[in-house]
Amino acid sequence: KIELYSILINVYGKKGIQAAIIENAIPELQDETNRILAKIADGQLTVEFLTQRDTKAGNTVETLDIKISDGLDTRKYETYSGGEEFRINFAIRIALSKILARRAGATVRMLVLDEGFGTLDERGRERLAQVINAISDEFEKIIVITHIQDLKEYFSNQIEVYMTPDGSMFKPL
């Protein structure tokens, strides 16, 4: 029984089935992320996901490192600007959503972006609007929820939600 339990520990442990699922998903995630990045970063950025790294002691460890190439150099994620990081994060999140939906037998038809833009400066918000427009052909509907006035101005179809004594109401703008 001990031998059987040892085998099960290895199969269900972090180097077993979990690692196999991740290893099989990484190429698809990388391809989908790069396809989206090509649209939103003018082909300037590509990502590579690395799942193993050599240690100084000569061993190999499991990891998830993200290397980004800007066409001139490949370097770590942490070395890119806030705007570049935003585009990379956005592409990875959209890619993950699409892959998970495909694996569940569904499609992602609607994208909802709820706030989270407060840290972006004016140029960042302009770039966000450009990114959303660049991927708009991939979704039937994109809903951007924001209180930031100049971000609202980038979108022609708007709905204002406001409070009344009877509850929330809305009106098209």
Tab-separated table of N, CA, C and O in Angstrom, residues 45-171:
chain	number	residue	atom	x	y	z
A	45	LEU	N	5.378	43.800	-29.330
A	45	LEU	CA	5.625	42.966	-28.155
A	45	LEU	C	5.207	41.526	-28.416
A	45	LEU	O	4.170	41.280	-29.027
A	46	THR	N	6.019	40.595	-27.938
A	46	THR	CA	5.652	39.179	-27.921
A	46	THR	C	6.060	38.603	-26.569
A	46	THR	O	6.999	39.089	-25.939
A	47	VAL	N	5.325	37.581	-26.127
A	47	VAL	CA	5.639	36.956	-24.843
A	47	VAL	C	6.093	35.523	-25.046
A	47	VAL	O	5.754	34.875	-26.033
A	48	GLU	N	6.877	35.072	-24.086
A	48	GLU	CA	7.276	33.673	-24.018
A	48	GLU	C	7.126	33.253	-22.564
A	48	GLU	O	7.626	33.916	-21.659
A	49	PHE	N	6.390	32.166	-22.347
A	49	PHE	CA	6.203	31.633	-21.003
A	49	PHE	C	7.184	30.486	-20.794
A	49	PHE	O	7.191	29.532	-21.571
A	50	LEU	N	7.979	30.588	-19.764
A	50	LEU	CA	8.947	29.546	-19.435
A	50	LEU	C	8.496	28.853	-18.159
A	50	LEU	O	8.201	29.519	-17.164
A	51	THR	N	8.460	27.523	-18.199
A	51	THR	CA	7.949	26.783	-17.044
A	51	THR	C	9.036	26.061	-16.264
A	51	THR	O	8.746	25.423	-15.267
A	52	GLN	N	10.262	26.156	-16.741
A	52	GLN	CA	11.372	25.550	-16.018
A	52	GLN	C	12.575	26.484	-16.070
A	52	GLN	O	12.758	27.214	-17.041
A	53	ARG	N	13.359	26.445	-15.015
A	53	ARG	CA	14.546	27.288	-14.940
A	53	ARG	C	15.662	26.490	-14.294
A	53	ARG	O	15.431	25.719	-13.359
A	54	ASP	N	16.868	26.657	-14.801
A	54	ASP	CA	18.037	26.016	-14.208
A	54	ASP	C	18.491	26.825	-13.001
A	54	ASP	O	18.522	28.058	-13.036
A	55	THR	N	18.827	26.124	-11.928
A	55	THR	CA	19.319	26.792	-10.732
A	55	THR	C	20.839	26.877	-10.786
A	55	THR	O	21.491	26.222	-11.615
A	56	LYS	N	21.408	27.661	-9.891
A	56	LYS	CA	22.866	27.775	-9.811
A	56	LYS	C	23.496	26.449	-9.407
A	56	LYS	O	24.635	26.172	-9.749
A	57	ALA	N	22.734	25.639	-8.694
A	57	ALA	CA	23.233	24.336	-8.247
A	57	ALA	C	23.185	23.292	-9.364
A	57	ALA	O	23.615	22.161	-9.176
A	58	GLY	N	22.639	23.666	-10.529
A	58	GLY	CA	22.578	22.738	-11.648
A	58	GLY	C	21.297	21.937	-11.737
A	58	GLY	O	21.162	21.057	-12.584
A	59	ASN	N	20.355	22.223	-10.872
A	59	ASN	CA	19.064	21.543	-10.907
A	59	ASN	C	18.091	22.324	-11.786
A	59	ASN	O	18.326	23.471	-12.136
A	60	THR	N	16.965	21.702	-12.091
A	60	THR	CA	15.894	22.364	-12.813
A	60	THR	C	14.707	22.502	-11.875
A	60	THR	O	14.337	21.542	-11.205
A	61	VAL	N	14.134	23.706	-11.820
A	61	VAL	CA	12.971	23.934	-10.961
A	61	VAL	C	11.792	24.376	-11.810
A	61	VAL	O	11.957	24.963	-12.876
A	62	GLU	N	10.591	24.080	-11.298
A	62	GLU	CA	9.363	24.519	-11.946
A	62	GLU	C	9.160	25.999	-11.639
A	62	GLU	O	9.382	26.440	-10.516
A	63	THR	N	8.742	26.751	-12.631
A	63	THR	CA	8.549	28.182	-12.473
A	63	THR	C	7.534	28.653	-13.504
A	63	THR	O	7.105	27.864	-14.345
A	64	LEU	N	7.173	29.886	-13.437
A	64	LEU	CA	6.434	30.510	-14.527
A	64	LEU	C	7.041	31.885	-14.728
A	64	LEU	O	6.716	32.835	-14.028
A	65	ASP	N	7.973	31.950	-15.631
A	65	ASP	CA	8.628	33.212	-15.972
A	65	ASP	C	8.047	33.703	-17.281
A	65	ASP	O	7.772	32.918	-18.187
A	66	ILE	N	7.848	34.997	-17.353
A	66	ILE	CA	7.326	35.607	-18.574
A	66	ILE	C	8.429	36.468	-19.161
A	66	ILE	O	8.895	37.409	-18.527
A	67	LYS	N	8.856	36.119	-20.348
A	67	LYS	CA	9.863	36.913	-21.069
A	67	LYS	C	9.141	37.649	-22.182
A	67	LYS	O	8.335	37.077	-22.902
A	68	ILE	N	9.450	38.922	-22.314
A	68	ILE	CA	8.798	39.742	-23.326
A	68	ILE	C	9.854	40.285	-24.266
A	68	ILE	O	10.900	40.761	-23.835
A	69	SER	N	9.536	40.209	-25.536
A	69	SER	CA	10.421	40.773	-26.546
A	69	SER	C	9.750	41.998	-27.147
A	69	SER	O	8.564	41.980	-27.458
A	70	ASP	N	10.539	43.049	-27.304
A	70	ASP	CA	10.016	44.272	-27.923
A	70	ASP	C	10.562	44.450	-29.333
A	70	ASP	O	10.495	45.530	-29.897
A	71	GLY	N	11.090	43.383	-29.903
A	71	GLY	CA	11.641	43.439	-31.248
A	71	GLY	C	13.128	43.716	-31.262
A	71	GLY	O	13.826	43.368	-32.205
A	72	LEU	N	13.627	44.338	-30.212
A	72	LEU	CA	15.054	44.630	-30.113
A	72	LEU	C	15.743	43.748	-29.091
A	72	LEU	O	16.882	43.342	-29.278
A	73	ASP	N	15.031	43.481	-28.006
A	73	ASP	CA	15.626	42.763	-26.886
A	73	ASP	C	14.554	41.932	-26.199
A	73	ASP	O	13.373	42.252	-26.280
A	74	THR	N	14.961	40.867	-25.520
A	74	THR	CA	14.051	40.079	-24.698
A	74	THR	C	14.477	40.283	-23.259
A	74	THR	O	15.639	40.117	-22.916
A	75	ARG	N	13.498	40.668	-22.445
A	75	ARG	CA	13.822	40.918	-21.047
A	75	ARG	C	12.632	40.564	-20.168
A	75	ARG	O	11.560	40.252	-20.667
A	76	LYS	N	12.836	40.660	-18.873
A	76	LYS	CA	11.804	40.290	-17.917
A	76	LYS	C	10.661	41.302	-17.921
A	76	LYS	O	10.856	42.481	-18.173
A	77	TYR	N	9.507	40.799	-17.584
A	77	TYR	CA	8.263	41.577	-17.510
A	77	TYR	C	8.437	42.850	-16.671
A	77	TYR	O	7.974	43.916	-17.049
A	78	GLU	N	9.116	42.726	-15.556
A	78	GLU	CA	9.235	43.820	-14.597
A	78	GLU	C	9.972	45.032	-15.158
A	78	GLU	O	9.926	46.117	-14.577
A	79	THR	N	10.662	44.891	-16.277
A	79	THR	CA	11.464	45.988	-16.817
A	79	THR	C	10.708	46.862	-17.808
A	79	THR	O	11.263	47.838	-18.311
A	80	TYR	N	9.446	46.545	-18.079
A	80	TYR	CA	8.666	47.323	-19.044
A	80	TYR	C	7.915	48.448	-18.351
A	80	TYR	O	7.660	48.404	-17.147
A	81	SER	N	7.532	49.448	-19.129
A	81	SER	CA	6.811	50.606	-18.589
A	81	SER	C	5.412	50.191	-18.147
A	81	SER	O	4.914	49.122	-18.513
A	82	GLY	N	4.760	51.078	-17.404
A	82	GLY	CA	3.404	50.797	-16.940
A	82	GLY	C	2.427	50.564	-18.081
A	82	GLY	O	1.599	49.667	-18.020
A	83	GLY	N	2.536	51.356	-19.144
A	83	GLY	CA	1.660	51.182	-20.299
A	83	GLY	C	1.905	49.866	-21.007
A	83	GLY	O	0.967	49.190	-21.435
A	84	GLU	N	3.173	49.498	-21.126
A	84	GLU	CA	3.501	48.219	-21.765
A	84	GLU	C	3.028	47.063	-20.894
A	84	GLU	O	2.460	46.092	-21.406
A	85	GLU	N	3.236	47.179	-19.593
A	85	GLU	CA	2.763	46.142	-18.673
A	85	GLU	C	1.249	46.004	-18.766
A	85	GLU	O	0.721	44.895	-18.745
A	86	PHE	N	0.545	47.137	-18.853
A	86	PHE	CA	-0.912	47.096	-18.966
A	86	PHE	C	-1.323	46.308	-20.207
A	86	PHE	O	-2.212	45.454	-20.138
A	87	ARG	N	-0.706	46.582	-21.357
A	87	ARG	CA	-1.058	45.873	-22.592
A	87	ARG	C	-0.738	44.392	-22.477
A	87	ARG	O	-1.518	43.548	-22.923
A	88	ILE	N	0.384	44.065	-21.870
A	88	ILE	CA	0.762	42.661	-21.681
A	88	ILE	C	-0.255	41.965	-20.774
A	88	ILE	O	-0.766	40.890	-21.099
A	89	ASN	N	-0.573	42.581	-19.634
A	89	ASN	CA	-1.563	42.013	-18.701
A	89	ASN	C	-2.914	41.827	-19.377
A	89	ASN	O	-3.569	40.799	-19.219
A	90	PHE	N	-3.323	42.835	-20.115
A	90	PHE	CA	-4.610	42.799	-20.805
A	90	PHE	C	-4.648	41.633	-21.786
A	90	PHE	O	-5.610	40.858	-21.811
A	91	ALA	N	-3.600	41.489	-22.572
A	91	ALA	CA	-3.543	40.400	-23.560
A	91	ALA	C	-3.558	39.035	-22.879
A	91	ALA	O	-4.263	38.118	-23.330
A	92	ILE	N	-2.829	38.886	-21.791
A	92	ILE	CA	-2.799	37.606	-21.073
A	92	ILE	C	-4.183	37.288	-20.500
A	92	ILE	O	-4.670	36.160	-20.607
A	93	ARG	N	-4.839	38.275	-19.916
A	93	ARG	CA	-6.173	38.045	-19.330
A	93	ARG	C	-7.204	37.670	-20.384
A	93	ARG	O	-8.005	36.750	-20.183
A	94	ILE	N	-7.187	38.372	-21.511
A	94	ILE	CA	-8.126	38.044	-22.585
A	94	ILE	C	-7.828	36.644	-23.118
A	94	ILE	O	-8.736	35.841	-23.344
A	95	ALA	N	-6.538	36.334	-23.313
A	95	ALA	CA	-6.146	35.013	-23.817
A	95	ALA	C	-6.603	33.919	-22.856
A	95	ALA	O	-7.156	32.898	-23.282
A	96	LEU	N	-6.381	34.108	-21.551
A	96	LEU	CA	-6.825	33.116	-20.565
A	96	LEU	C	-8.336	32.915	-20.626
A	96	LEU	O	-8.820	31.785	-20.589
A	97	SER	N	-9.073	34.006	-20.729
A	97	SER	CA	-10.537	33.910	-20.801
A	97	SER	C	-10.970	33.110	-22.025
A	97	SER	O	-11.841	32.248	-21.940
A	98	LYS	N	-10.364	33.403	-23.154
A	98	LYS	CA	-10.734	32.711	-24.387
A	98	LYS	C	-10.381	31.222	-24.323
A	98	LYS	O	-11.166	30.378	-24.743
A	99	ILE	N	-9.228	30.912	-23.787
A	99	ILE	CA	-8.808	29.506	-23.689
A	99	ILE	C	-9.714	28.736	-22.738
A	99	ILE	O	-10.161	27.627	-23.049
A	100	LEU	N	-10.001	29.316	-21.576
A	100	LEU	CA	-10.883	28.641	-20.613
A	100	LEU	C	-12.277	28.445	-21.195
A	100	LEU	O	-12.884	27.389	-20.999
A	101	ALA	N	-12.772	29.428	-21.904
A	101	ALA	CA	-14.092	29.290	-22.534
A	101	ALA	C	-14.070	28.191	-23.585
A	101	ALA	O	-14.979	27.358	-23.635
A	102	ARG	N	-13.038	28.177	-24.438
A	102	ARG	CA	-12.927	27.130	-25.467
A	102	ARG	C	-12.891	25.749	-24.838
A	102	ARG	O	-13.544	24.823	-25.308
A	103	ARG	N	-12.133	25.608	-23.768
A	103	ARG	CA	-12.021	24.303	-23.108
A	103	ARG	C	-13.333	23.882	-22.463
A	103	ARG	O	-13.570	22.701	-22.264
A	104	ALA	N	-14.180	24.847	-22.143
A	104	ALA	CA	-15.495	24.540	-21.575
A	104	ALA	C	-16.549	24.400	-22.667
A	104	ALA	O	-17.719	24.187	-22.368
A	105	GLY	N	-16.132	24.553	-23.924
A	105	GLY	CA	-17.068	24.424	-25.035
A	105	GLY	C	-17.899	25.667	-25.282
A	105	GLY	O	-18.974	25.599	-25.859
A	106	ALA	N	-17.414	26.801	-24.833
A	106	ALA	CA	-18.156	28.051	-24.986
A	106	ALA	C	-17.306	29.059	-25.750
A	106	ALA	O	-16.159	28.789	-26.082
A	107	THR	N	-17.888	30.201	-26.013
A	107	THR	CA	-17.145	31.307	-26.612
A	107	THR	C	-17.314	32.530	-25.730
A	107	THR	O	-18.309	32.669	-25.024
A	108	VAL	N	-16.334	33.407	-25.784
A	108	VAL	CA	-16.417	34.657	-25.045
A	108	VAL	C	-16.990	35.684	-26.006
A	108	VAL	O	-16.326	36.083	-26.953
A	109	ARG	N	-18.236	36.064	-25.775
A	109	ARG	CA	-18.899	36.997	-26.683
A	109	ARG	C	-18.969	38.399	-26.112
A	109	ARG	O	-19.195	39.358	-26.829
A	110	MET	N	-18.783	38.515	-24.793
A	110	MET	CA	-18.893	39.821	-24.163
A	110	MET	C	-17.694	40.049	-23.248
A	110	MET	O	-17.260	39.145	-22.541
A	111	LEU	N	-17.182	41.266	-23.292
A	111	LEU	CA	-16.081	41.662	-22.423
A	111	LEU	C	-16.579	42.806	-21.556
A	111	LEU	O	-17.122	43.788	-22.066
A	112	VAL	N	-16.418	42.670	-20.234
A	112	VAL	CA	-16.799	43.720	-19.303
A	112	VAL	C	-15.549	44.175	-18.572
A	112	VAL	O	-14.858	43.365	-17.942
A	113	LEU	N	-15.253	45.456	-18.696
A	113	LEU	CA	-14.123	46.062	-17.989
A	113	LEU	C	-14.704	46.985	-16.932
A	113	LEU	O	-15.277	48.029	-17.255
A	114	ASP	N	-14.583	46.600	-15.684
A	114	ASP	CA	-15.208	47.332	-14.591
A	114	ASP	C	-14.148	48.084	-13.801
A	114	ASP	O	-13.432	47.502	-12.992
A	115	GLU	N	-14.066	49.385	-14.066
A	115	GLU	CA	-13.150	50.284	-13.373
A	115	GLU	C	-11.704	49.797	-13.492
A	115	GLU	O	-11.351	49.177	-14.467
A	116	GLY	N	-10.887	50.120	-12.505
A	116	GLY	CA	-9.488	49.717	-12.545
A	116	GLY	C	-8.629	50.590	-13.433
A	116	GLY	O	-7.491	50.253	-13.731
A	117	PHE	N	-9.157	51.736	-13.866
A	117	PHE	CA	-8.409	52.598	-14.775
A	117	PHE	C	-7.862	53.830	-14.059
A	117	PHE	O	-7.239	54.681	-14.682
A	118	GLY	N	-8.126	53.941	-12.770
A	118	GLY	CA	-7.739	55.129	-12.015
A	118	GLY	C	-6.241	55.365	-11.974
A	118	GLY	O	-5.796	56.492	-11.803
A	119	THR	N	-5.456	54.321	-12.135
A	119	THR	CA	-4.001	54.490	-12.093
A	119	THR	C	-3.435	54.939	-13.433
A	119	THR	O	-2.267	55.295	-13.509
A	120	LEU	N	-4.261	54.918	-14.468
A	120	LEU	CA	-3.792	55.325	-15.789
A	120	LEU	C	-3.830	56.843	-15.918
A	120	LEU	O	-4.797	57.481	-15.530
A	121	ASP	N	-2.769	57.396	-16.499
A	121	ASP	CA	-2.779	58.822	-16.795
A	121	ASP	C	-3.573	59.058	-18.076
A	121	ASP	O	-4.122	58.129	-18.669
A	122	GLU	N	-3.650	60.301	-18.518
A	122	GLU	CA	-4.453	60.626	-19.688
A	122	GLU	C	-4.013	59.829	-20.911
A	122	GLU	O	-4.834	59.294	-21.652
A	123	ARG	N	-2.710	59.729	-21.134
A	123	ARG	CA	-2.184	58.957	-22.270
A	123	ARG	C	-2.536	57.483	-22.113
A	123	ARG	O	-2.868	56.801	-23.071
A	124	GLY	N	-2.475	56.974	-20.889
A	124	GLY	CA	-2.832	55.581	-20.630
A	124	GLY	C	-4.287	55.290	-20.921
A	124	GLY	O	-4.634	54.236	-21.459
A	125	ARG	N	-5.156	56.234	-20.570
A	125	ARG	CA	-6.580	56.057	-20.844
A	125	ARG	C	-6.848	56.112	-22.343
A	125	ARG	O	-7.666	55.360	-22.871
A	126	GLU	N	-6.136	56.984	-23.036
A	126	GLU	CA	-6.269	57.048	-24.495
A	126	GLU	C	-5.822	55.729	-25.118
A	126	GLU	O	-6.474	55.183	-26.006
A	127	ARG	N	-4.725	55.194	-24.620
A	127	ARG	CA	-4.204	53.921	-25.133
A	127	ARG	C	-5.178	52.784	-24.812
A	127	ARG	O	-5.373	51.884	-25.624
A	128	LEU	N	-5.824	52.827	-23.629
A	128	LEU	CA	-6.830	51.823	-23.276
A	128	LEU	C	-7.962	51.835	-24.292
A	128	LEU	O	-8.384	50.784	-24.768
A	129	ALA	N	-8.442	53.020	-24.636
A	129	ALA	CA	-9.516	53.120	-25.628
A	129	ALA	C	-9.062	52.549	-26.964
A	129	ALA	O	-9.818	51.840	-27.637
A	130	GLN	N	-7.819	52.803	-27.354
A	130	GLN	CA	-7.284	52.255	-28.599
A	130	GLN	C	-7.208	50.734	-28.537
A	130	GLN	O	-7.535	50.046	-29.508
A	131	VAL	N	-6.803	50.205	-27.383
A	131	VAL	CA	-6.718	48.752	-27.195
A	131	VAL	C	-8.103	48.127	-27.312
A	131	VAL	O	-8.287	47.118	-27.990
A	132	ILE	N	-9.082	48.739	-26.663
A	132	ILE	CA	-10.445	48.213	-26.715
A	132	ILE	C	-10.959	48.229	-28.149
A	132	ILE	O	-11.555	47.262	-28.624
A	133	ASN	N	-10.718	49.319	-28.857
A	133	ASN	CA	-11.148	49.393	-30.256
A	133	ASN	C	-10.415	48.372	-31.125
A	133	ASN	O	-10.999	47.812	-32.043
A	134	ALA	N	-9.150	48.102	-30.811
A	134	ALA	CA	-8.375	47.143	-31.608
A	134	ALA	C	-8.907	45.720	-31.489
A	134	ALA	O	-8.785	44.924	-32.413
A	135	ILE	N	-9.508	45.390	-30.335
A	135	ILE	CA	-10.028	44.027	-30.151
A	135	ILE	C	-11.546	43.962	-30.276
A	135	ILE	O	-12.132	42.906	-30.043
A	136	SER	N	-12.181	45.055	-30.633
A	136	SER	CA	-13.645	45.090	-30.654
A	136	SER	C	-14.252	44.080	-31.621
A	136	SER	O	-15.372	43.614	-31.403
A	137	ASP	N	-13.525	43.683	-32.653
A	137	ASP	CA	-14.056	42.706	-33.609
A	137	ASP	C	-14.100	41.287	-33.031
A	137	ASP	O	-14.690	40.402	-33.621
A	138	GLU	N	-13.512	41.072	-31.867
A	138	GLU	CA	-13.483	39.747	-31.254
A	138	GLU	C	-14.653	39.500	-30.303
A	138	GLU	O	-14.813	38.399	-29.794
A	139	PHE	N	-15.464	40.544	-30.050
A	139	PHE	CA	-16.560	40.439	-29.095
A	139	PHE	C	-17.820	41.043	-29.691
A	139	PHE	O	-17.762	42.016	-30.428
A	140	GLU	N	-18.965	40.455	-29.334
A	140	GLU	CA	-20.239	41.046	-29.750
A	140	GLU	C	-20.504	42.331	-28.989
A	140	GLU	O	-21.029	43.298	-29.536
A	141	LYS	N	-20.146	42.343	-27.717
A	141	LYS	CA	-20.358	43.512	-26.865
A	141	LYS	C	-19.135	43.719	-25.981
A	141	LYS	O	-18.567	42.768	-25.462
A	142	ILE	N	-18.776	44.987	-25.826
A	142	ILE	CA	-17.756	45.373	-24.854
A	142	ILE	C	-18.380	46.457	-23.987
A	142	ILE	O	-18.876	47.458	-24.493
A	143	ILE	N	-18.371	46.225	-22.693
A	143	ILE	CA	-18.925	47.182	-21.743
A	143	ILE	C	-17.786	47.698	-20.870
A	143	ILE	O	-17.074	46.909	-20.254
A	144	VAL	N	-17.629	49.008	-20.852
A	144	VAL	CA	-16.615	49.653	-20.024
A	144	VAL	C	-17.346	50.432	-18.947
A	144	VAL	O	-18.145	51.318	-19.251
A	145	ILE	N	-17.092	50.088	-17.698
A	145	ILE	CA	-17.728	50.768	-16.571
A	145	ILE	C	-16.682	51.698	-15.964
A	145	ILE	O	-15.617	51.250	-15.542
A	146	THR	N	-17.004	52.991	-15.940
A	146	THR	CA	-16.042	53.952	-15.414
A	146	THR	C	-16.735	55.201	-14.904
A	146	THR	O	-17.840	55.538	-15.333
A	147	HIS	N	-16.052	55.887	-13.995
A	147	HIS	CA	-16.479	57.198	-13.521
A	147	HIS	C	-15.558	58.286	-14.071
A	147	HIS	O	-15.759	59.464	-13.783
A	148	ILE	N	-14.568	57.912	-14.840
A	148	ILE	CA	-13.588	58.865	-15.349
A	148	ILE	C	-14.140	59.511	-16.618
A	148	ILE	O	-14.317	58.849	-17.646
A	149	GLN	N	-14.394	60.812	-16.530
A	149	GLN	CA	-15.080	61.524	-17.602
A	149	GLN	C	-14.340	61.449	-18.936
A	149	GLN	O	-14.943	61.172	-19.964
A	150	ASP	N	-13.023	61.698	-18.946
A	150	ASP	CA	-12.336	61.720	-20.244
A	150	ASP	C	-12.234	60.334	-20.873
A	150	ASP	O	-12.122	60.218	-22.084
A	151	LEU	N	-12.347	59.271	-20.087
A	151	LEU	CA	-12.379	57.925	-20.666
A	151	LEU	C	-13.726	57.673	-21.333
A	151	LEU	O	-13.796	57.070	-22.403
A	152	LYS	N	-14.788	58.175	-20.724
A	152	LYS	CA	-16.128	58.029	-21.302
A	152	LYS	C	-16.193	58.617	-22.708
A	152	LYS	O	-16.872	58.096	-23.579
A	153	GLU	N	-15.483	59.695	-22.914
A	153	GLU	CA	-15.557	60.420	-24.179
A	153	GLU	C	-14.993	59.633	-25.365
A	153	GLU	O	-15.249	59.990	-26.506
A	154	TYR	N	-14.260	58.575	-25.111
A	154	TYR	CA	-13.704	57.766	-26.200
A	154	TYR	C	-14.737	56.829	-26.820
A	154	TYR	O	-14.477	56.233	-27.857
A	155	PHE	N	-15.892	56.689	-26.185
A	155	PHE	CA	-16.877	55.720	-26.639
A	155	PHE	C	-18.167	56.420	-27.034
A	155	PHE	O	-18.701	57.233	-26.292
A	156	SER	N	-18.676	56.071	-28.215
A	156	SER	CA	-19.851	56.764	-28.744
A	156	SER	C	-21.149	56.304	-28.083
A	156	SER	O	-22.063	57.097	-27.906
A	157	ASN	N	-21.271	55.058	-27.740
A	157	ASN	CA	-22.486	54.542	-27.096
A	157	ASN	C	-22.273	54.531	-25.594
A	157	ASN	O	-21.392	53.822	-25.102
A	158	GLN	N	-23.099	55.314	-24.886
A	158	GLN	CA	-22.945	55.415	-23.440
A	158	GLN	C	-24.296	55.277	-22.751
A	158	GLN	O	-25.320	55.683	-23.293
A	159	ILE	N	-24.244	54.710	-21.569
A	159	ILE	CA	-25.418	54.629	-20.700
A	159	ILE	C	-24.984	55.185	-19.354
A	159	ILE	O	-23.966	54.753	-18.799
A	160	GLU	N	-25.735	56.126	-18.854
A	160	GLU	CA	-25.442	56.678	-17.532
A	160	GLU	C	-26.348	56.006	-16.516
A	160	GLU	O	-27.564	55.928	-16.709
A	161	VAL	N	-25.778	55.521	-15.446
A	161	VAL	CA	-26.536	54.920	-14.345
A	161	VAL	C	-26.484	55.919	-13.190
A	161	VAL	O	-25.414	56.414	-12.845
A	162	TYR	N	-27.634	56.222	-12.621
A	162	TYR	CA	-27.696	57.191	-11.530
A	162	TYR	C	-28.678	56.710	-10.469
A	162	TYR	O	-29.561	55.896	-10.736
A	163	MET	N	-28.484	57.225	-9.270
A	163	MET	CA	-29.317	56.842	-8.129
A	163	MET	C	-30.508	57.784	-7.995
A	163	MET	O	-30.388	58.989	-8.221
A	164	THR	N	-31.653	57.203	-7.615
A	164	THR	CA	-32.851	57.969	-7.267
A	164	THR	C	-33.377	57.413	-5.945
A	164	THR	O	-32.926	56.340	-5.504
A	165	PRO	N	-34.334	58.068	-5.336
A	165	PRO	CA	-34.925	57.506	-4.105
A	165	PRO	C	-35.558	56.134	-4.332
A	165	PRO	O	-35.697	55.341	-3.409
A	166	ASP	N	-35.930	55.849	-5.593
A	166	ASP	CA	-36.556	54.562	-5.912
A	166	ASP	C	-35.545	53.502	-6.349
A	166	ASP	O	-35.932	52.406	-6.737
A	167	GLY	N	-34.264	53.841	-6.355
A	167	GLY	CA	-33.239	52.875	-6.777
A	167	GLY	C	-32.455	53.385	-7.970
A	167	GLY	O	-32.594	54.535	-8.384
A	168	SER	N	-31.662	52.543	-8.540
A	168	SER	CA	-30.823	52.917	-9.679
A	168	SER	C	-31.657	53.029	-10.943
A	168	SER	O	-32.551	52.221	-11.183
A	169	MET	N	-31.332	54.019	-11.741
A	169	MET	CA	-31.989	54.248	-13.021
A	169	MET	C	-30.895	54.425	-14.063
A	169	MET	O	-29.726	54.640	-13.719
A	170	PHE	N	-31.284	54.355	-15.337
A	170	PHE	CA	-30.285	54.578	-16.387
A	170	PHE	C	-30.903	55.345	-17.537
A	170	PHE	O	-32.129	55.367	-17.698
A	171	LYS	N	-30.018	55.970	-18.307
A	171	LYS	CA	-30.477	56.673	-19.505
A	171	LYS	C	-29.349	56.634	-20.537
A	171	LYS	O	-28.183	56.746	-20.184
